[in-house]
CSV table of C-alpha atoms in Angstrom, one decimal:
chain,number,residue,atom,x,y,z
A,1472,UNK,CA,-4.4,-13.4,-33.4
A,1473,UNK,CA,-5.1,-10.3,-35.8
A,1474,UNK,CA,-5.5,-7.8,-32.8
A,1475,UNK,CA,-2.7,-9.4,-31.2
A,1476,UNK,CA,-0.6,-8.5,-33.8
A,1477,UNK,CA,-1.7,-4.9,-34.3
A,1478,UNK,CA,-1.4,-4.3,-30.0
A,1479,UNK,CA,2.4,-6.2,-30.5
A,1480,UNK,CA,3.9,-3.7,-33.2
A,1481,UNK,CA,2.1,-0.6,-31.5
A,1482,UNK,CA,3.8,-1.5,-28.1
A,1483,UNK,CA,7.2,-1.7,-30.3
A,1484,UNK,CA,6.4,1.8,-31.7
A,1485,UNK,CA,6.3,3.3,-28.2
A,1486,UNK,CA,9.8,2.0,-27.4
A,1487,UNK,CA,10.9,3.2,-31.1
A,1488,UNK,CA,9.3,6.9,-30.2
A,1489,UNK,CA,11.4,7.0,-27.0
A,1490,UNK,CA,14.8,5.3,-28.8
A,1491,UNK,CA,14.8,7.1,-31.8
A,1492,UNK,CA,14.0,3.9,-33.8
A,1493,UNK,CA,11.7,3.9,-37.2
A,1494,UNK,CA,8.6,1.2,-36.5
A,1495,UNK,CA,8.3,0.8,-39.9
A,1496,UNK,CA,11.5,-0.1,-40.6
A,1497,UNK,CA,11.2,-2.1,-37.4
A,1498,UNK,CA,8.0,-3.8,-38.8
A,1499,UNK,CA,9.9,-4.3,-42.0
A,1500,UNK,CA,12.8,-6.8,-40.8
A,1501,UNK,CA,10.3,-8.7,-38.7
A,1502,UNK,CA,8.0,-8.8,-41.3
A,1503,UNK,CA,10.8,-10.3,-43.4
A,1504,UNK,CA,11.2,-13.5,-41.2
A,1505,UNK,CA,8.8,-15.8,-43.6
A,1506,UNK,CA,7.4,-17.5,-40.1
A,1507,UNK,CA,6.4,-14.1,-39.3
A,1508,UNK,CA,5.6,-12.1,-42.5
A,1509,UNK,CA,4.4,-8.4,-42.8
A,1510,UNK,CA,0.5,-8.8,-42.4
A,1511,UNK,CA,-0.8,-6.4,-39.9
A,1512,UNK,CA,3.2,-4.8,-38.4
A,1513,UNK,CA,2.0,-1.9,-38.8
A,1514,UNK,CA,2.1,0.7,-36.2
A,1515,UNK,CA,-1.4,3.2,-35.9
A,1516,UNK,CA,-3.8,3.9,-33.7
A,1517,UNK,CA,-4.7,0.3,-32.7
A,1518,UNK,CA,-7.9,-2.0,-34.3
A,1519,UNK,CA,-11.7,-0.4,-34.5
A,1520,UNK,CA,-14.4,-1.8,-35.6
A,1521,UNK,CA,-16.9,-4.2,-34.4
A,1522,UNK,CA,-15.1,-7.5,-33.7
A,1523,UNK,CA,-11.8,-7.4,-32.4
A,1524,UNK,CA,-12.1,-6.1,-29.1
A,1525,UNK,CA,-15.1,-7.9,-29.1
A,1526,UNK,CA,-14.0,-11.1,-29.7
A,1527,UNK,CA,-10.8,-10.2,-27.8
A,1528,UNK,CA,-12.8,-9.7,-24.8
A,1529,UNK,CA,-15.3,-12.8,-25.1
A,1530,UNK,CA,-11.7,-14.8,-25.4
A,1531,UNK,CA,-10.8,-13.6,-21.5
A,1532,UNK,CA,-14.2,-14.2,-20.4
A,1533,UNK,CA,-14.0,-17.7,-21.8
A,1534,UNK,CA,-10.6,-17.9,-20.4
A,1535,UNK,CA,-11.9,-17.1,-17.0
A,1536,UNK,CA,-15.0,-18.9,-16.8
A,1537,UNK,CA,-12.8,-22.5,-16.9
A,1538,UNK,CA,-10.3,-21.0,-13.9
A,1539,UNK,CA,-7.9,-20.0,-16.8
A,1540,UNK,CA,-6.9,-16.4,-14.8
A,1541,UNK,CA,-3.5,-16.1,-16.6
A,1542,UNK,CA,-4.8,-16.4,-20.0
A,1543,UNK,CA,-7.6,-14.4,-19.1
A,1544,UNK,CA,-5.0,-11.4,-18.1
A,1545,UNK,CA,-2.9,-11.9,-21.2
A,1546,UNK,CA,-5.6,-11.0,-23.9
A,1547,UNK,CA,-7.1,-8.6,-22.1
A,1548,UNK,CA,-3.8,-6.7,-21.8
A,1549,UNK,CA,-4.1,-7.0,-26.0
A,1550,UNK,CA,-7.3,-4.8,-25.3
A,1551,UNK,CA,-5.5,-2.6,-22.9
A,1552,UNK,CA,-2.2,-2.0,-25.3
A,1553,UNK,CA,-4.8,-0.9,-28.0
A,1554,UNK,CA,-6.6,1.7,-25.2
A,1555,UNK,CA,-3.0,2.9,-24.2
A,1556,UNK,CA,-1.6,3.6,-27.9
A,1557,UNK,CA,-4.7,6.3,-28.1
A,1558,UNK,CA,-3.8,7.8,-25.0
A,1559,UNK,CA,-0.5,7.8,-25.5
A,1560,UNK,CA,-1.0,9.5,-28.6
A,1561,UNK,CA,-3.1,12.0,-27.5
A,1562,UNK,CA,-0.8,13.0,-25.0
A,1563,UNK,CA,2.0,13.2,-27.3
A,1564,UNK,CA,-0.5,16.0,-29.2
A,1565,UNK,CA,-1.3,18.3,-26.3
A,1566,UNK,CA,2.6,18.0,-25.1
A,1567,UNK,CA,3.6,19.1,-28.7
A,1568,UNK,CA,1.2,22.4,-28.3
A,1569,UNK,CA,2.5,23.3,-25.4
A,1570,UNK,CA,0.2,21.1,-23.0
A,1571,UNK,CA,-2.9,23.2,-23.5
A,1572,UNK,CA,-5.4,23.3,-26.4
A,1573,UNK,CA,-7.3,26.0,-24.8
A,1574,UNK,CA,-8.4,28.3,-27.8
A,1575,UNK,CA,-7.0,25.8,-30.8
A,1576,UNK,CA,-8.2,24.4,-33.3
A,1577,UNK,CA,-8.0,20.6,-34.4
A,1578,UNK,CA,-8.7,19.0,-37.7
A,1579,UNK,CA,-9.2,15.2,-37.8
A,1580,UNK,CA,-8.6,13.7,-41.4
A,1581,UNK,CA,-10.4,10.6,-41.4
A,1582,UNK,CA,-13.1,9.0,-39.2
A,1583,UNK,CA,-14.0,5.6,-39.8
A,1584,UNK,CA,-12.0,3.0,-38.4
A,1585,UNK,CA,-11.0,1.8,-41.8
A,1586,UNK,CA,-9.8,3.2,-44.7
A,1587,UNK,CA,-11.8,4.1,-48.0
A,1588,UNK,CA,-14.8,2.9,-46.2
A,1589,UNK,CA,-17.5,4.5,-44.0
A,1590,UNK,CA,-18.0,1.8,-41.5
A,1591,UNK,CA,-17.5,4.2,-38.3
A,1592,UNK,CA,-18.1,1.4,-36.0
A,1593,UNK,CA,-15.2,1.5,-32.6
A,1594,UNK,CA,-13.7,4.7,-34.7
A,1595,UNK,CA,-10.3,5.2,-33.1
A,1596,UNK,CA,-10.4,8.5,-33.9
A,1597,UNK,CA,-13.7,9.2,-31.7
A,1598,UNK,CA,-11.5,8.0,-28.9
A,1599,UNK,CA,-8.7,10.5,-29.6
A,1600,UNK,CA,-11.8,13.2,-30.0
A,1601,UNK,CA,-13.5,12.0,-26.6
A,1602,UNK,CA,-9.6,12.3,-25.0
A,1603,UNK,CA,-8.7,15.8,-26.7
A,1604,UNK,CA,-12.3,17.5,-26.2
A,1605,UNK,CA,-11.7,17.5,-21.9
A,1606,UNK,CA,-8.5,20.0,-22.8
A,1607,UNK,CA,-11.1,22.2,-24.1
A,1608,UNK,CA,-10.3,23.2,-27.7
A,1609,UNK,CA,-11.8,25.8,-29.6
A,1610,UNK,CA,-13.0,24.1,-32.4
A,1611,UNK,CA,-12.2,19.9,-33.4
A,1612,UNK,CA,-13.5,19.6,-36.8
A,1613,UNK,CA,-13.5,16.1,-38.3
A,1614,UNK,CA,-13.4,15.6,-42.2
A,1615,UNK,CA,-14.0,12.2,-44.1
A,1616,UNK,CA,-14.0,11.8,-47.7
A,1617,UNK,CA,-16.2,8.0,-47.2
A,1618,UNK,CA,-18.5,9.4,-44.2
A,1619,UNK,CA,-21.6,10.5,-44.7
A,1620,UNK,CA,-20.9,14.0,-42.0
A,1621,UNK,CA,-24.5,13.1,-40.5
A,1622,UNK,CA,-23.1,9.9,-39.7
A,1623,UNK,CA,-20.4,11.2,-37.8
A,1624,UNK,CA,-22.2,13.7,-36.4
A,1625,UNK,CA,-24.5,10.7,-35.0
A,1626,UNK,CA,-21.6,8.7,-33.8
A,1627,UNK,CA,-19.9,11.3,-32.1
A,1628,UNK,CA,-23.2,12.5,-30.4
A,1629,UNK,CA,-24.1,8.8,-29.0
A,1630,UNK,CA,-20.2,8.2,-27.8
A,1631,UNK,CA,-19.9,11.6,-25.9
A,1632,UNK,CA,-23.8,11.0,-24.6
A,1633,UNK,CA,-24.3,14.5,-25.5
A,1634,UNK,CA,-25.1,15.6,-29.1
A,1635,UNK,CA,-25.3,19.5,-28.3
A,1636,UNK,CA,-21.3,19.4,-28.5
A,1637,UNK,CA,-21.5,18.3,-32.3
A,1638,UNK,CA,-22.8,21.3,-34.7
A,1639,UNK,CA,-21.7,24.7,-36.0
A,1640,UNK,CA,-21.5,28.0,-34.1
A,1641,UNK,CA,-20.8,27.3,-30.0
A,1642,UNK,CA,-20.1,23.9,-30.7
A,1643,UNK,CA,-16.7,22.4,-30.3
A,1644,UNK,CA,-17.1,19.3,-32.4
A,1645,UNK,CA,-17.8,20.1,-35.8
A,1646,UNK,CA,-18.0,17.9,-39.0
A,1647,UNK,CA,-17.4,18.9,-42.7
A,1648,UNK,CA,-18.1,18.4,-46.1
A,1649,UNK,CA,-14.8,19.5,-47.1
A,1650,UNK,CA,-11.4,19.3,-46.4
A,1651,UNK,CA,-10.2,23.1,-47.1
A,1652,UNK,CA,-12.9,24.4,-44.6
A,1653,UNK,CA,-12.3,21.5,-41.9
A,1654,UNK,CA,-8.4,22.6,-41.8
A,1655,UNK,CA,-9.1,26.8,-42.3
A,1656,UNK,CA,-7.2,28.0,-39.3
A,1657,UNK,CA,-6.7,24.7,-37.7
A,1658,UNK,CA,-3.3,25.0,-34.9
A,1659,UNK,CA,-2.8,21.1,-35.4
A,1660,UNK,CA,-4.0,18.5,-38.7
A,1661,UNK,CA,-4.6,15.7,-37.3
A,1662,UNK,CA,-4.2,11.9,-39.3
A,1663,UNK,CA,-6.3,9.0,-37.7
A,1664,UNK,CA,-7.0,7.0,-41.0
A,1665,UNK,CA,-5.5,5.7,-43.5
A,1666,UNK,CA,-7.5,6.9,-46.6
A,1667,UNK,CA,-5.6,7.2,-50.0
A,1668,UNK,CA,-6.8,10.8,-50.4
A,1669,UNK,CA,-4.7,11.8,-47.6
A,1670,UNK,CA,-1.2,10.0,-48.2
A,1671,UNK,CA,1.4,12.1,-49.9
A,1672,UNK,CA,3.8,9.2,-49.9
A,1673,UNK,CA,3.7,5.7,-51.4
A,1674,UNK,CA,3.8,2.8,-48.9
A,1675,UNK,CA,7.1,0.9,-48.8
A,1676,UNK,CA,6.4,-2.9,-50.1
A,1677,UNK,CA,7.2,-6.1,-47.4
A,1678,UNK,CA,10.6,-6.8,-47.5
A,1679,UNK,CA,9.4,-10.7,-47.5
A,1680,UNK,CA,7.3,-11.3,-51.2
A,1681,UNK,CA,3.7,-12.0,-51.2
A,1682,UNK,CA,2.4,-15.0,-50.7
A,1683,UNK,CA,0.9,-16.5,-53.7
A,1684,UNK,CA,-3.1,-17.2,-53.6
A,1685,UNK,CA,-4.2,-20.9,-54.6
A,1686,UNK,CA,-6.6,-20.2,-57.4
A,1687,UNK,CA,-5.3,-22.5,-59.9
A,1688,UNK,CA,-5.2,-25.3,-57.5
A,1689,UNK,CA,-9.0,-24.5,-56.5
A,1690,UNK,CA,-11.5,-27.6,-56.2
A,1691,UNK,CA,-14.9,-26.5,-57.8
A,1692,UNK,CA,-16.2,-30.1,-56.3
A,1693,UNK,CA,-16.0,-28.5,-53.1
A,1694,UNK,CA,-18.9,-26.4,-54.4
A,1695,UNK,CA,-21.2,-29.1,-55.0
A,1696,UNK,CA,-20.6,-31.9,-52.9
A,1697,UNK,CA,-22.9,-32.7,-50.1
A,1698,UNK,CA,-21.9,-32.4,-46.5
A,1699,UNK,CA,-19.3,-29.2,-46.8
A,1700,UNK,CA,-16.7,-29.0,-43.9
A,1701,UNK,CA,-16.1,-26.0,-42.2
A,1702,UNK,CA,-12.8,-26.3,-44.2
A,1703,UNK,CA,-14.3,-26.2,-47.3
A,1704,UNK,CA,-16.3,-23.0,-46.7
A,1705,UNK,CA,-13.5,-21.1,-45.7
A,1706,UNK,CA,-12.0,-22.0,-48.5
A,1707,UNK,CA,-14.5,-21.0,-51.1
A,1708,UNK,CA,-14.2,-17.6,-49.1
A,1709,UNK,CA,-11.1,-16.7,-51.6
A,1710,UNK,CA,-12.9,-17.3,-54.9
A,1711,UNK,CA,-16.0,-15.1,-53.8
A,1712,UNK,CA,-13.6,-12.5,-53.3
A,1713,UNK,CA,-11.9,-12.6,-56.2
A,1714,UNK,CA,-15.0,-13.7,-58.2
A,1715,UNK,CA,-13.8,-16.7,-60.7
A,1716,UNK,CA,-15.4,-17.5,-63.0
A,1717,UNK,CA,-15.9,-21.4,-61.4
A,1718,UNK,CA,-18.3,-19.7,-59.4
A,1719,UNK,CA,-21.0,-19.4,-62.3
A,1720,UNK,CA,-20.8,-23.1,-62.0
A,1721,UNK,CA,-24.2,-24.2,-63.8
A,1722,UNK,CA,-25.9,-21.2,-62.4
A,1723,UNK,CA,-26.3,-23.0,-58.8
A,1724,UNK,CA,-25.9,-21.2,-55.8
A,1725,UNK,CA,-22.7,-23.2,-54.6
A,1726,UNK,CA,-23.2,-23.2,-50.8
A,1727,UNK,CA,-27.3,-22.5,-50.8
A,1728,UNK,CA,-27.3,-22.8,-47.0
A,1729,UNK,CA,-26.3,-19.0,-46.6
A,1730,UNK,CA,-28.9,-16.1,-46.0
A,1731,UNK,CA,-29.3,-13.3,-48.1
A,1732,UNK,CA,-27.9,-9.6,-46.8
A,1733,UNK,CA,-30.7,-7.9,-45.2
A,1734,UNK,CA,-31.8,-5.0,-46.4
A,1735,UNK,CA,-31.2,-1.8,-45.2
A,1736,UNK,CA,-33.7,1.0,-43.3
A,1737,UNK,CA,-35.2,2.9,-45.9
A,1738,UNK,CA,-33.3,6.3,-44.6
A,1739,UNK,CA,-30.6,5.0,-45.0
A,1740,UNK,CA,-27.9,7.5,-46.2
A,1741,UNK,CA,-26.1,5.3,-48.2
A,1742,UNK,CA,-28.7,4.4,-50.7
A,1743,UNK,CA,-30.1,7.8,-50.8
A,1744,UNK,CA,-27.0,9.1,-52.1
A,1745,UNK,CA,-26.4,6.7,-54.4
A,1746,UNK,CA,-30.7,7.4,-56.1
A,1747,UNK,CA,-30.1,11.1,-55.6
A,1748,UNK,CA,-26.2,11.4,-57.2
A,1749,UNK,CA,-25.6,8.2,-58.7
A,1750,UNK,CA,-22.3,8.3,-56.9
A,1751,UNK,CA,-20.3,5.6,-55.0
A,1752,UNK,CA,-21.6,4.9,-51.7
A,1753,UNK,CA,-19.6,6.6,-49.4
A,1754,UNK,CA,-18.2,8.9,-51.3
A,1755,UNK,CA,-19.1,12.4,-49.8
A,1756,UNK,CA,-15.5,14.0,-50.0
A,1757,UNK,CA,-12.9,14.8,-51.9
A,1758,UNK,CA,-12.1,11.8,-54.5
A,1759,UNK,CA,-8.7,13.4,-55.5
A,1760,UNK,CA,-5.7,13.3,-53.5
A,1761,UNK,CA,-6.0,16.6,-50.7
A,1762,UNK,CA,-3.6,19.6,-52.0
A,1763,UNK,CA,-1.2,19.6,-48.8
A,1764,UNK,CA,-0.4,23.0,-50.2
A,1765,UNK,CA,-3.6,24.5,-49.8
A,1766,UNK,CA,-4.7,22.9,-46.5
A,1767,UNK,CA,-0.7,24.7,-45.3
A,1768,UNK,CA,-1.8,27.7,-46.5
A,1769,UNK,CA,-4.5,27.7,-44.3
A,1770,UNK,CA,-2.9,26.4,-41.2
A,1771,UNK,CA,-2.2,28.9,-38.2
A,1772,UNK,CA,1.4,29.2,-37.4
A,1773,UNK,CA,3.1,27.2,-35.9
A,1774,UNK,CA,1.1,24.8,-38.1
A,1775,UNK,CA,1.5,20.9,-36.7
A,1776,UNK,CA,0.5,17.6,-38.3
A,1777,UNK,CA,0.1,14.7,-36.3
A,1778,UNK,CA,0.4,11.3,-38.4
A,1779,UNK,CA,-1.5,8.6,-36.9
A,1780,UNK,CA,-0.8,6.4,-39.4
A,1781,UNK,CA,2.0,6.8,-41.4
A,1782,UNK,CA,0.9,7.6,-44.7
A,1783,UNK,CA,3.0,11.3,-44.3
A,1784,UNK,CA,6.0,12.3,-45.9
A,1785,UNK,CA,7.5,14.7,-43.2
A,1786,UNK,CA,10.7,16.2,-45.3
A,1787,UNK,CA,7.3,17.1,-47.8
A,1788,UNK,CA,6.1,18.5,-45.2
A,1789,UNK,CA,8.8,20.3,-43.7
A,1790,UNK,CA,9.1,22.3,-47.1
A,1791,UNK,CA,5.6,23.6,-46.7
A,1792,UNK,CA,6.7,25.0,-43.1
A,1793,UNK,CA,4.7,22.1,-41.0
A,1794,UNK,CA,6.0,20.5,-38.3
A,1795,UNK,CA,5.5,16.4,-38.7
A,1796,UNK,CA,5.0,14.4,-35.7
A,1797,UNK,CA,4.2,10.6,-37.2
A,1798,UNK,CA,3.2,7.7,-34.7
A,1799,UNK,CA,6.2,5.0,-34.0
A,1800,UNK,CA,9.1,7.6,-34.2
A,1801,UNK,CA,10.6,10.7,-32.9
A,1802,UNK,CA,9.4,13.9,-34.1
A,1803,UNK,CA,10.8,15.4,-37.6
A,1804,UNK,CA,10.3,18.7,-37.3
């Protein structure tokens, strides 16, 4: 129902881009209707990561399997809305530079398919890279302030089924370390995730108010009883999360029948970084907010930015001599 949603207000954001409409104002007044509310209205670049499409997909198959052949059709066209918002996009960037990007140079800001994390996993971005690279930039360079660039550099590699394309020098894909460099002469910027580093605007609140979380009314019995529904475990979900204090119940582990987290290879990137630096994992950028300024200066004219996810203040923009062209509306430039 979560992917649903996310294909349903990115179909509505192609009819605001041809009307002259604002999808997030459009998300806004839907998201008002408390049958509705605002959860996942707003318009991008379509889900990533490992289980929607997956579990879209296993849905039509079941669907089909009992003779179900409408149903089927129906969520598959949820995968298919969330293919066509990447294509559609990616047009949208090679009309905008004058429908070649033979000689340019792109700069994607942001990688992984969610933000302030560096799960890379069904990136939507590497889709929008795979799509570009056949116009035959000069350069795509990819920054992520929660990637580890080797990562990327990986990913990227195993989804074009060529890793000579992904380095310095003669190579077209290329992944940094930092922000400045990625966007030094970069034609078009390029905004496929969401990370709080990039936005230079704050997000407008739901028009419809939150709804409120059912700590008080919690039942630590649920814990400790024998013979747990499924029910009850997804209820204990929201305590975990927000880790009461009912939790240190006698020191028991409240629902014992769940396995421990594996562990991870002993390469891995993550944990190296955190022995070596001591920092966050993930954190392999810029922590600060990105100086729009200096990545402007740096821009070749006519210097564009493509917002893939709204988090762009265009009249900002416009002041710094960038022409703004942000998913679900017309452009501002």
């Amino acid at each position: 129902m979560l992917a649903q949603r996310v294909s349903s207000i990115n179909s509505i954001s192609a009819i605001c881009e041809e009307t002259g409409a604002d999808v997030g104002e459009v998300g806004r007044a839907v998201g008002s209707d408390a049958r509705i509310g605002g959860a996942f209205l707003r318009a991008g670049l379509g889900f990533g990561g490992s289980c929607f499409k997956k579990d879209v997909l296993s849905l039509a198959y079941l669907a089909d399997s009992v003779g179900l052949a409408g149903v089927a059709e129906y969520w598959r066209q949820v995968v298919a809305m969330n293919e066509d918002q990447r294509d559609r996009f990616s047009r949208r960037v090679v009309r905008c530079l004058n429908n070649t990007l033979v000689g340019k140079k792109l700069t994607f800001l942001g990688y992984a398919f969610k933000a302030n994390t560096s799960d890379v996993r069904e990136s939507p971005t590497s889709d929008v890279v795979r799509r570009l690279l056949s116009e035959r930039p000069r350069e795509i360079a990819i920054f992520d302030p929660c990637c580890d660039p080797a990562v990327v550099r990986r990913d990227i590699g195993m989804i074009l089924q060529d890793p000579s394309v992904v380095g310095r020098g003669a190579c077209p894909v290329v992944v940094y370390s930092d922000v400045y460099e990625a966007c030094e002469a970069s034609n078009a910027v390029i905004v496929t995730t969401e990370c709080d580093q990039f936005r230079n605007k704050e997000p407008k609140a739901a028009l419809c108010p939150a709804r409120r979380k059912s700590r008080d009314r919690f039942d630590v019995g649920r814990f400790t009883r024998q013979g747990q529904s499924g029910m009850d475990i997804l209820d204990c979900h929201g305590p975990f999360l927000w880790s009461s204090p009912v939790l240190a119940h006698e020191g028991e582990d409240p629902l014992p029948g769940l396995a421990e987290e594996p562990s991870c290879d002993e390469d891995c990137p993550e944990c190296e970084a955190i022995k070596m630096g001591g920092r966050k994992a993930g954190g392999h950028g810029a922590a600060e907010n990105v100086d729009w300024h200096k990545i402007a200066y740096r821009m070749t004219k006519p210097k564009w930015l493509f917002d893939g996810r709204g988090i762009i203040d265009a009249e900002e923009m416009a002041k710094l001599d960038v022409h703004v062209e942000i998913i679900g509306s017309q452009g501002k430039a």
